[in-house]
Amino acid sequence: AAIPSVIRDKEVKRIAAYAFEDCNVLKRITIPSNLTLLSEQAFFGCGGLESIEVDKSNSAFLSEGGVLFSKDRAALYVYPCNKPDEIYTIPSSVICIYDNAFFANTRAKKIVISENTRVIGNGAFFSCDSLEEIFVPKCVESIGYAAFSCCERLENISVAKDNPSYREIDGVVFSNDMTILEGYPAGKTDTTYVIPNGVKYIGGWAFGACDQLINITLPDGIIFVGVSAFYECTGLKSITLPNGLKELPFCIFQGCGQLENIIIPNSVERIGSNAFSNCDTLKSIQLSQELL
């Protein structure tokens, strides 16, 4: 698909959100010189996309090896879902990996993040099903929610020991002060996990598609759990929720098909929509009087 520079005498300057959604047979896209704005998930679901090319006179974007960057190469915008490389090294110029940049890539087994990268966006590596290795270098100061979620072969997320913002314990990523659990790798084979004391927040999608886990224990100090935190933990049979938790957010247990019973503590004031959708074996939910 070659995006035209002009349609009906009007310059094409922007690709709208989800404009090419689910164009599965699309392999290559060419962006013209005057297109300077790219909306969220413009190429969502383009499972066959191998390359994005950019007119060399474009002032906002450039393409290198089929990957879409900002003109100054400081931002990586889109890495195509079906780009055939098994190993990819992000250029040293990249400071920011944009939201969903590698979303649903099916080929890359190892991605090397630049030592100069500071920001990893929301869902940056979400559902990269072949990804086996990832290392967060010391300069990374911001990791968005669901950045490494639902990567079914990823057993360990490594973090540089001298990173001042994040740390890794047994392959699980936390904020450096251990108050936030950022992400648990979906390919980790442990069946039981006890979240460490001191953790107060669990990030959105933090345990997404962790289908090996059967039991998860949350300590009493946890006061917030993000959306879809345990999405499609298909092996999960039991979970201990702490007193002090105020809300069960949107889709928190969606797709937890083995979950049979759950006790909701008295502190919970709200249950979000689809909290238990597709929990096919759920037999009982014990509620506090305040929620009845």
mmCIF file of C-alpha atoms in Angstrom:
data_model
loop_
_atom_site.group_PDB
_atom_site.id
_atom_site.type_symbol
_atom_site.label_atom_id
_atom_site.label_comp_id
_atom_site.label_asym_id
_atom_site.label_seq_id
_atom_site.Cartn_x
_atom_site.Cartn_y
_atom_site.Cartn_z
ATOM 1 C CA ALA A 1 0.000 0.000 0.000
ATOM 2 C CA ALA A 2 1.399 3.340 -1.087
ATOM 3 C CA ILE A 3 -0.398 6.055 0.867
ATOM 4 C CA PRO A 4 -1.177 8.892 -1.564
ATOM 5 C CA SER A 5 0.126 12.367 -0.863
ATOM 6 C CA VAL A 6 -3.093 13.970 -2.151
ATOM 7 C CA ILE A 7 -6.731 12.819 -2.117
ATOM 8 C CA ARG A 8 -9.383 14.986 -3.801
ATOM 9 C CA ASP A 9 -7.032 17.967 -3.862
ATOM 10 C CA LYS A 10 -6.337 17.651 -0.121
ATOM 11 C CA GLU A 11 -2.917 16.782 1.270
ATOM 12 C CA VAL A 12 -2.755 13.597 3.334
ATOM 13 C CA LYS A 13 -1.105 14.639 6.583
ATOM 14 C CA ARG A 14 -2.229 12.062 9.142
ATOM 15 C CA ILE A 15 -3.009 8.369 9.483
ATOM 16 C CA ALA A 16 -5.957 7.955 11.856
ATOM 17 C CA ALA A 17 -6.079 5.487 14.757
ATOM 18 C CA TYR A 18 -6.667 1.896 13.591
ATOM 19 C CA ALA A 19 -6.798 3.052 9.946
ATOM 20 C CA PHE A 20 -5.273 -0.214 8.665
ATOM 21 C CA GLU A 21 -6.671 -2.443 11.414
ATOM 22 C CA ASP A 22 -6.539 -6.176 10.607
ATOM 23 C CA CYS A 23 -5.159 -5.722 7.079
ATOM 24 C CA ASN A 24 -3.526 -9.116 7.490
ATOM 25 C CA VAL A 25 -2.223 -9.568 3.939
ATOM 26 C CA LEU A 26 -0.527 -6.166 3.861
ATOM 27 C CA LYS A 27 3.267 -6.623 3.684
ATOM 28 C CA ARG A 28 4.632 -3.163 2.942
ATOM 29 C CA ILE A 29 3.445 0.422 3.460
ATOM 30 C CA THR A 30 4.965 3.536 1.903
ATOM 31 C CA ILE A 31 4.476 6.887 3.663
ATOM 32 C CA PRO A 32 4.604 10.060 1.496
ATOM 33 C CA SER A 33 6.609 13.211 2.202
ATOM 34 C CA ASN A 34 3.759 15.355 3.555
ATOM 35 C CA LEU A 35 2.359 12.860 6.075
ATOM 36 C CA THR A 36 3.630 13.984 9.487
ATOM 37 C CA LEU A 37 1.161 12.622 12.066
ATOM 38 C CA LEU A 38 0.596 9.003 13.056
ATOM 39 C CA SER A 39 -2.271 8.146 15.411
ATOM 40 C CA GLU A 40 -2.394 5.324 17.930
ATOM 41 C CA GLN A 41 -2.316 1.773 16.565
ATOM 42 C CA ALA A 42 -2.634 2.879 12.934
ATOM 43 C CA PHE A 43 -1.342 -0.550 11.840
ATOM 44 C CA PHE A 44 -3.048 -2.610 14.566
ATOM 45 C CA GLY A 45 -3.510 -6.258 13.610
ATOM 46 C CA CYS A 46 -1.429 -6.062 10.427
ATOM 47 C CA GLY A 47 -0.020 -9.521 11.058
ATOM 48 C CA GLY A 48 1.735 -9.798 7.702
ATOM 49 C CA LEU A 49 3.418 -6.371 7.774
ATOM 50 C CA GLU A 50 7.144 -6.710 7.114
ATOM 51 C CA SER A 51 8.260 -3.205 6.258
ATOM 52 C CA ILE A 52 7.302 0.471 6.503
ATOM 53 C CA GLU A 53 9.007 2.756 3.982
ATOM 54 C CA VAL A 54 9.127 6.575 4.120
ATOM 55 C CA ASP A 55 9.737 9.157 1.411
ATOM 56 C CA LYS A 56 13.217 10.583 2.050
ATOM 57 C CA SER A 57 11.922 14.174 1.992
ATOM 58 C CA ASN A 58 9.471 13.548 4.851
ATOM 59 C CA SER A 59 10.225 16.012 7.677
ATOM 60 C CA ALA A 60 8.771 13.951 10.552
ATOM 61 C CA PHE A 61 9.601 10.291 9.887
ATOM 62 C CA LEU A 62 12.250 8.060 8.431
ATOM 63 C CA SER A 63 12.534 4.338 7.808
ATOM 64 C CA GLU A 64 15.542 2.205 8.570
ATOM 65 C CA GLY A 65 15.423 -1.488 7.787
ATOM 66 C CA GLY A 66 11.657 -1.256 7.484
ATOM 67 C CA VAL A 67 11.267 0.212 11.003
ATOM 68 C CA LEU A 68 9.544 3.574 11.504
ATOM 69 C CA PHE A 69 11.457 6.246 13.460
ATOM 70 C CA SER A 70 11.194 9.962 14.103
ATOM 71 C CA LYS A 71 13.323 11.984 11.711
ATOM 72 C CA ASP A 72 16.045 12.467 14.326
ATOM 73 C CA ARG A 73 15.952 8.720 15.192
ATOM 74 C CA ALA A 74 15.281 9.571 18.844
ATOM 75 C CA ALA A 75 11.906 7.789 18.847
ATOM 76 C CA LEU A 76 11.057 4.317 17.570
ATOM 77 C CA TYR A 77 7.398 4.383 16.500
ATOM 78 C CA VAL A 78 6.584 1.080 14.797
ATOM 79 C CA TYR A 79 8.406 -2.208 14.374
ATOM 80 C CA PRO A 80 6.364 -4.304 11.904
ATOM 81 C CA CYS A 81 4.563 -7.386 13.242
ATOM 82 C CA ASN A 82 6.035 -9.759 10.667
ATOM 83 C CA LYS A 83 9.513 -8.312 10.183
ATOM 84 C CA PRO A 84 11.562 -11.505 9.738
ATOM 85 C CA ASP A 85 14.593 -10.719 11.952
ATOM 86 C CA GLU A 86 14.972 -12.958 15.013
ATOM 87 C CA ILE A 87 17.395 -10.541 16.687
ATOM 88 C CA TYR A 88 16.989 -6.783 16.605
ATOM 89 C CA THR A 89 19.264 -4.155 18.151
ATOM 90 C CA ILE A 90 17.582 -0.816 18.766
ATOM 91 C CA PRO A 91 19.818 2.034 17.494
ATOM 92 C CA SER A 92 21.804 3.977 20.086
ATOM 93 C CA SER A 93 20.029 7.197 19.059
ATOM 94 C CA VAL A 94 16.667 5.967 20.374
ATOM 95 C CA ILE A 95 15.595 7.644 23.623
ATOM 96 C CA CYS A 96 11.918 6.652 23.526
ATOM 97 C CA ILE A 97 10.257 3.397 22.449
ATOM 98 C CA TYR A 98 6.701 4.496 21.730
ATOM 99 C CA ASP A 99 3.490 2.891 22.999
ATOM 100 C CA ASN A 100 2.831 -0.462 21.278
ATOM 101 C CA ALA A 101 5.956 -0.076 19.121
ATOM 102 C CA PHE A 102 6.631 -3.844 18.905
ATOM 103 C CA PHE A 103 3.019 -4.868 19.579
ATOM 104 C CA ALA A 104 2.275 -8.487 18.562
ATOM 105 C CA ASN A 105 5.533 -9.005 16.671
ATOM 106 C CA THR A 106 5.740 -12.728 15.904
ATOM 107 C CA ARG A 107 9.371 -13.157 14.845
ATOM 108 C CA ALA A 108 11.825 -11.432 17.196
ATOM 109 C CA LYS A 109 13.392 -13.756 19.790
ATOM 110 C CA LYS A 110 15.803 -11.193 21.199
ATOM 111 C CA ILE A 111 15.513 -7.414 21.255
ATOM 112 C CA VAL A 112 18.465 -5.381 22.496
ATOM 113 C CA ILE A 113 17.391 -2.078 24.041
ATOM 114 C CA SER A 114 19.797 0.812 23.570
ATOM 115 C CA GLU A 115 21.862 1.955 26.539
ATOM 116 C CA ASN A 116 20.559 5.468 25.823
ATOM 117 C CA THR A 117 16.863 4.568 25.969
ATOM 118 C CA ARG A 118 15.005 6.341 28.771
ATOM 119 C CA VAL A 119 11.336 5.608 28.063
ATOM 120 C CA ILE A 120 9.606 2.320 27.247
ATOM 121 C CA GLY A 121 5.986 3.071 26.361
ATOM 122 C CA ASN A 122 2.745 1.355 27.317
ATOM 123 C CA GLY A 123 2.455 -2.056 25.679
ATOM 124 C CA ALA A 124 5.780 -1.541 23.895
ATOM 125 C CA PHE A 125 6.503 -5.290 23.636
ATOM 126 C CA PHE A 126 2.988 -6.548 24.355
ATOM 127 C CA SER A 127 2.243 -10.032 22.991
ATOM 128 C CA CYS A 128 5.612 -10.527 21.294
ATOM 129 C CA ASP A 129 5.066 -14.286 21.283
ATOM 130 C CA SER A 130 8.562 -15.327 20.147
ATOM 131 C CA LEU A 131 10.446 -13.002 22.500
ATOM 132 C CA GLU A 132 12.783 -14.975 24.765
ATOM 133 C CA GLU A 133 15.234 -12.331 25.985
ATOM 134 C CA ILE A 134 14.937 -8.720 27.107
ATOM 135 C CA PHE A 135 17.300 -6.561 29.155
ATOM 136 C CA VAL A 136 16.384 -3.180 30.645
ATOM 137 C CA PRO A 137 19.546 -1.002 30.733
ATOM 138 C CA LYS A 138 20.475 1.447 33.453
ATOM 139 C CA CYS A 139 19.246 4.629 31.712
ATOM 140 C CA VAL A 140 15.611 3.507 31.452
ATOM 141 C CA GLU A 141 13.636 5.742 33.813
ATOM 142 C CA SER A 142 10.048 5.016 32.727
ATOM 143 C CA ILE A 143 8.349 1.718 31.835
ATOM 144 C CA GLY A 144 4.707 1.964 30.780
ATOM 145 C CA TYR A 145 2.006 -0.471 31.841
ATOM 146 C CA ALA A 146 1.858 -3.824 30.004
ATOM 147 C CA ALA A 147 5.240 -3.115 28.406
ATOM 148 C CA PHE A 148 6.301 -6.791 28.545
ATOM 149 C CA SER A 149 2.914 -8.456 29.091
ATOM 150 C CA CYS A 150 1.549 -11.561 27.350
ATOM 151 C CA CYS A 151 4.919 -12.562 25.832
ATOM 152 C CA GLU A 152 4.339 -16.298 26.117
ATOM 153 C CA ARG A 153 8.001 -17.410 25.775
ATOM 154 C CA LEU A 154 9.548 -14.701 27.943
ATOM 155 C CA GLU A 155 10.731 -16.379 31.163
ATOM 156 C CA ASN A 156 12.832 -13.584 32.591
ATOM 157 C CA ILE A 157 12.947 -9.788 32.422
ATOM 158 C CA SER A 158 16.477 -8.637 33.269
ATOM 159 C CA VAL A 159 17.263 -5.187 34.676
ATOM 160 C CA ALA A 160 20.671 -3.539 35.030
ATOM 161 C CA LYS A 161 21.767 -3.629 38.665
ATOM 162 C CA ASP A 162 22.679 0.059 38.583
ATOM 163 C CA ASN A 163 19.306 1.189 37.221
ATOM 164 C CA PRO A 164 18.044 3.792 39.744
ATOM 165 C CA SER A 165 14.353 3.402 38.826
ATOM 166 C CA TYR A 166 13.737 -0.353 38.533
ATOM 167 C CA ARG A 167 14.963 -3.660 39.845
ATOM 168 C CA GLU A 168 14.475 -7.313 39.001
ATOM 169 C CA ILE A 169 13.955 -10.163 41.453
ATOM 170 C CA ASP A 170 13.787 -13.686 40.011
ATOM 171 C CA GLY A 171 12.879 -12.287 36.607
ATOM 172 C CA VAL A 172 10.043 -10.070 37.908
ATOM 173 C CA VAL A 173 10.276 -6.269 37.498
ATOM 174 C CA PHE A 174 9.592 -3.880 40.377
ATOM 175 C CA SER A 175 10.067 -0.191 40.991
ATOM 176 C CA ASN A 176 13.392 0.350 42.714
ATOM 177 C CA ASP A 177 11.707 1.066 46.053
ATOM 178 C CA MET A 178 9.746 -2.210 45.744
ATOM 179 C CA THR A 179 6.340 -0.530 46.084
ATOM 180 C CA ILE A 180 5.185 -1.349 42.528
ATOM 181 C CA LEU A 181 5.152 -4.710 40.791
ATOM 182 C CA GLU A 182 5.538 -3.714 37.147
ATOM 183 C CA GLY A 183 5.580 -7.021 35.304
ATOM 184 C CA TYR A 184 5.750 -10.781 35.720
ATOM 185 C CA PRO A 185 7.001 -12.635 32.590
ATOM 186 C CA ALA A 186 4.305 -14.802 31.011
ATOM 187 C CA GLY A 187 6.729 -17.610 30.151
ATOM 188 C CA LYS A 188 7.971 -18.077 33.722
ATOM 189 C CA THR A 189 7.270 -21.696 34.716
ATOM 190 C CA ASP A 190 6.662 -21.308 38.481
ATOM 191 C CA THR A 191 3.198 -22.455 39.584
ATOM 192 C CA THR A 192 3.086 -20.441 42.841
ATOM 193 C CA TYR A 193 4.019 -16.832 43.473
ATOM 194 C CA VAL A 194 3.976 -14.842 46.700
ATOM 195 C CA ILE A 195 4.229 -11.112 46.040
ATOM 196 C CA PRO A 196 6.865 -9.618 48.385
ATOM 197 C CA ASN A 197 5.871 -7.580 51.430
ATOM 198 C CA GLY A 198 6.141 -3.852 50.828
ATOM 199 C CA VAL A 199 4.498 -3.934 47.410
ATOM 200 C CA LYS A 200 1.525 -1.514 47.361
ATOM 201 C CA TYR A 201 0.620 -1.411 43.681
ATOM 202 C CA ILE A 202 0.294 -4.016 40.927
ATOM 203 C CA GLY A 203 0.518 -2.537 37.444
ATOM 204 C CA GLY A 204 -2.043 -3.022 34.688
ATOM 205 C CA TRP A 205 -1.628 -6.350 32.858
ATOM 206 C CA ALA A 206 1.225 -7.222 35.237
ATOM 207 C CA PHE A 207 0.386 -10.957 35.188
ATOM 208 C CA GLY A 208 -1.234 -11.012 31.736
ATOM 209 C CA ALA A 209 -1.366 -14.531 30.205
ATOM 210 C CA CYS A 210 0.783 -16.087 32.969
ATOM 211 C CA ASP A 211 -0.847 -19.459 32.385
ATOM 212 C CA GLN A 212 1.586 -21.497 34.502
ATOM 213 C CA LEU A 213 0.578 -19.832 37.760
ATOM 214 C CA ILE A 214 -1.885 -21.804 39.884
ATOM 215 C CA ASN A 215 -1.730 -19.768 43.090
ATOM 216 C CA ILE A 216 -0.897 -16.102 43.748
ATOM 217 C CA THR A 217 -0.717 -14.534 47.206
ATOM 218 C CA LEU A 218 -0.997 -10.758 47.648
ATOM 219 C CA PRO A 219 0.361 -9.223 50.878
ATOM 220 C CA ASP A 220 -1.796 -7.054 53.140
ATOM 221 C CA GLY A 221 -0.060 -3.838 52.087
ATOM 222 C CA ILE A 222 -1.425 -3.845 48.529
ATOM 223 C CA ILE A 223 -3.941 -1.043 48.007
ATOM 224 C CA PHE A 224 -4.206 -0.866 44.203
ATOM 225 C CA VAL A 225 -4.343 -3.389 41.359
ATOM 226 C CA GLY A 226 -4.318 -2.205 37.736
ATOM 227 C CA VAL A 227 -6.736 -3.126 34.941
ATOM 228 C CA SER A 228 -6.516 -6.660 33.511
ATOM 229 C CA ALA A 229 -3.804 -7.466 36.062
ATOM 230 C CA PHE A 230 -4.495 -11.228 35.928
ATOM 231 C CA TYR A 231 -5.945 -11.356 32.409
ATOM 232 C CA GLU A 232 -6.030 -14.909 31.012
ATOM 233 C CA CYS A 233 -4.079 -16.511 33.820
ATOM 234 C CA THR A 234 -5.708 -19.696 32.586
ATOM 235 C CA GLY A 235 -4.113 -21.975 35.208
ATOM 236 C CA LEU A 236 -5.000 -19.790 38.200
ATOM 237 C CA LYS A 237 -7.100 -21.704 40.731
ATOM 238 C CA SER A 238 -6.710 -19.621 43.877
ATOM 239 C CA ILE A 239 -5.711 -16.091 44.806
ATOM 240 C CA THR A 240 -5.535 -14.348 48.172
ATOM 241 C CA LEU A 241 -6.777 -10.740 48.071
ATOM 242 C CA PRO A 242 -5.670 -8.436 50.907
ATOM 243 C CA ASN A 243 -7.775 -6.328 53.225
ATOM 244 C CA GLY A 244 -7.132 -2.714 52.259
ATOM 245 C CA LEU A 245 -7.767 -3.235 48.566
ATOM 246 C CA LYS A 246 -10.393 -0.672 47.469
ATOM 247 C CA GLU A 247 -11.318 -1.838 43.974
ATOM 248 C CA LEU A 248 -11.319 -4.794 41.612
ATOM 249 C CA PRO A 249 -10.762 -2.995 38.304
ATOM 250 C CA PHE A 250 -11.918 -3.608 34.751
ATOM 251 C CA CYS A 251 -11.204 -7.158 33.471
ATOM 252 C CA ILE A 252 -8.988 -8.002 36.461
ATOM 253 C CA PHE A 253 -9.685 -11.767 36.234
ATOM 254 C CA GLN A 254 -10.999 -11.991 32.674
ATOM 255 C CA GLY A 255 -10.247 -15.385 31.143
ATOM 256 C CA CYS A 256 -9.089 -17.029 34.390
ATOM 257 C CA GLY A 257 -10.846 -20.227 33.348
ATOM 258 C CA GLN A 258 -9.739 -22.392 36.300
ATOM 259 C CA LEU A 259 -10.629 -19.968 39.095
ATOM 260 C CA GLU A 260 -13.275 -21.649 41.255
ATOM 261 C CA ASN A 261 -13.765 -19.525 44.382
ATOM 262 C CA ILE A 262 -12.879 -16.013 45.445
ATOM 263 C CA ILE A 263 -13.299 -14.069 48.672
ATOM 264 C CA ILE A 264 -13.547 -10.313 48.215
ATOM 265 C CA PRO A 265 -12.312 -8.450 51.300
ATOM 266 C CA ASN A 266 -14.491 -5.971 53.211
ATOM 267 C CA SER A 267 -12.328 -3.042 52.098
ATOM 268 C CA VAL A 268 -13.376 -3.390 48.422
ATOM 269 C CA GLU A 269 -15.862 -0.655 47.452
ATOM 270 C CA ARG A 270 -16.178 -1.236 43.734
ATOM 271 C CA ILE A 271 -15.999 -4.067 41.197
ATOM 272 C CA GLY A 272 -15.276 -2.984 37.632
ATOM 273 C CA SER A 273 -17.001 -4.260 34.512
ATOM 274 C CA ASN A 274 -15.986 -7.669 33.147
ATOM 275 C CA ALA A 275 -13.988 -8.378 36.299
ATOM 276 C CA PHE A 276 -14.876 -12.084 36.097
ATOM 277 C CA SER A 277 -15.837 -12.515 32.437
ATOM 278 C CA ASN A 278 -14.944 -15.910 30.930
ATOM 279 C CA CYS A 279 -14.183 -17.374 34.351
ATOM 280 C CA ASP A 280 -15.900 -20.582 33.243
ATOM 281 C CA THR A 281 -15.404 -22.648 36.414
ATOM 282 C CA LEU A 282 -16.114 -19.913 38.980
ATOM 283 C CA LYS A 283 -18.534 -21.394 41.523
ATOM 284 C CA SER A 284 -18.690 -18.812 44.298
ATOM 285 C CA ILE A 285 -17.877 -15.175 45.056
ATOM 286 C CA GLN A 286 -18.022 -14.097 48.691
ATOM 287 C CA LEU A 287 -18.926 -10.412 49.012
ATOM 288 C CA SER A 288 -18.853 -8.013 51.929
ATOM 289 C CA GLN A 289 -22.153 -6.504 53.131
ATOM 290 C CA GLU A 290 -21.115 -3.107 51.718
ATOM 291 C CA LEU A 291 -21.166 -4.506 48.169
ATOM 292 C CA LEU A 292 -24.461 -6.371 48.459
#
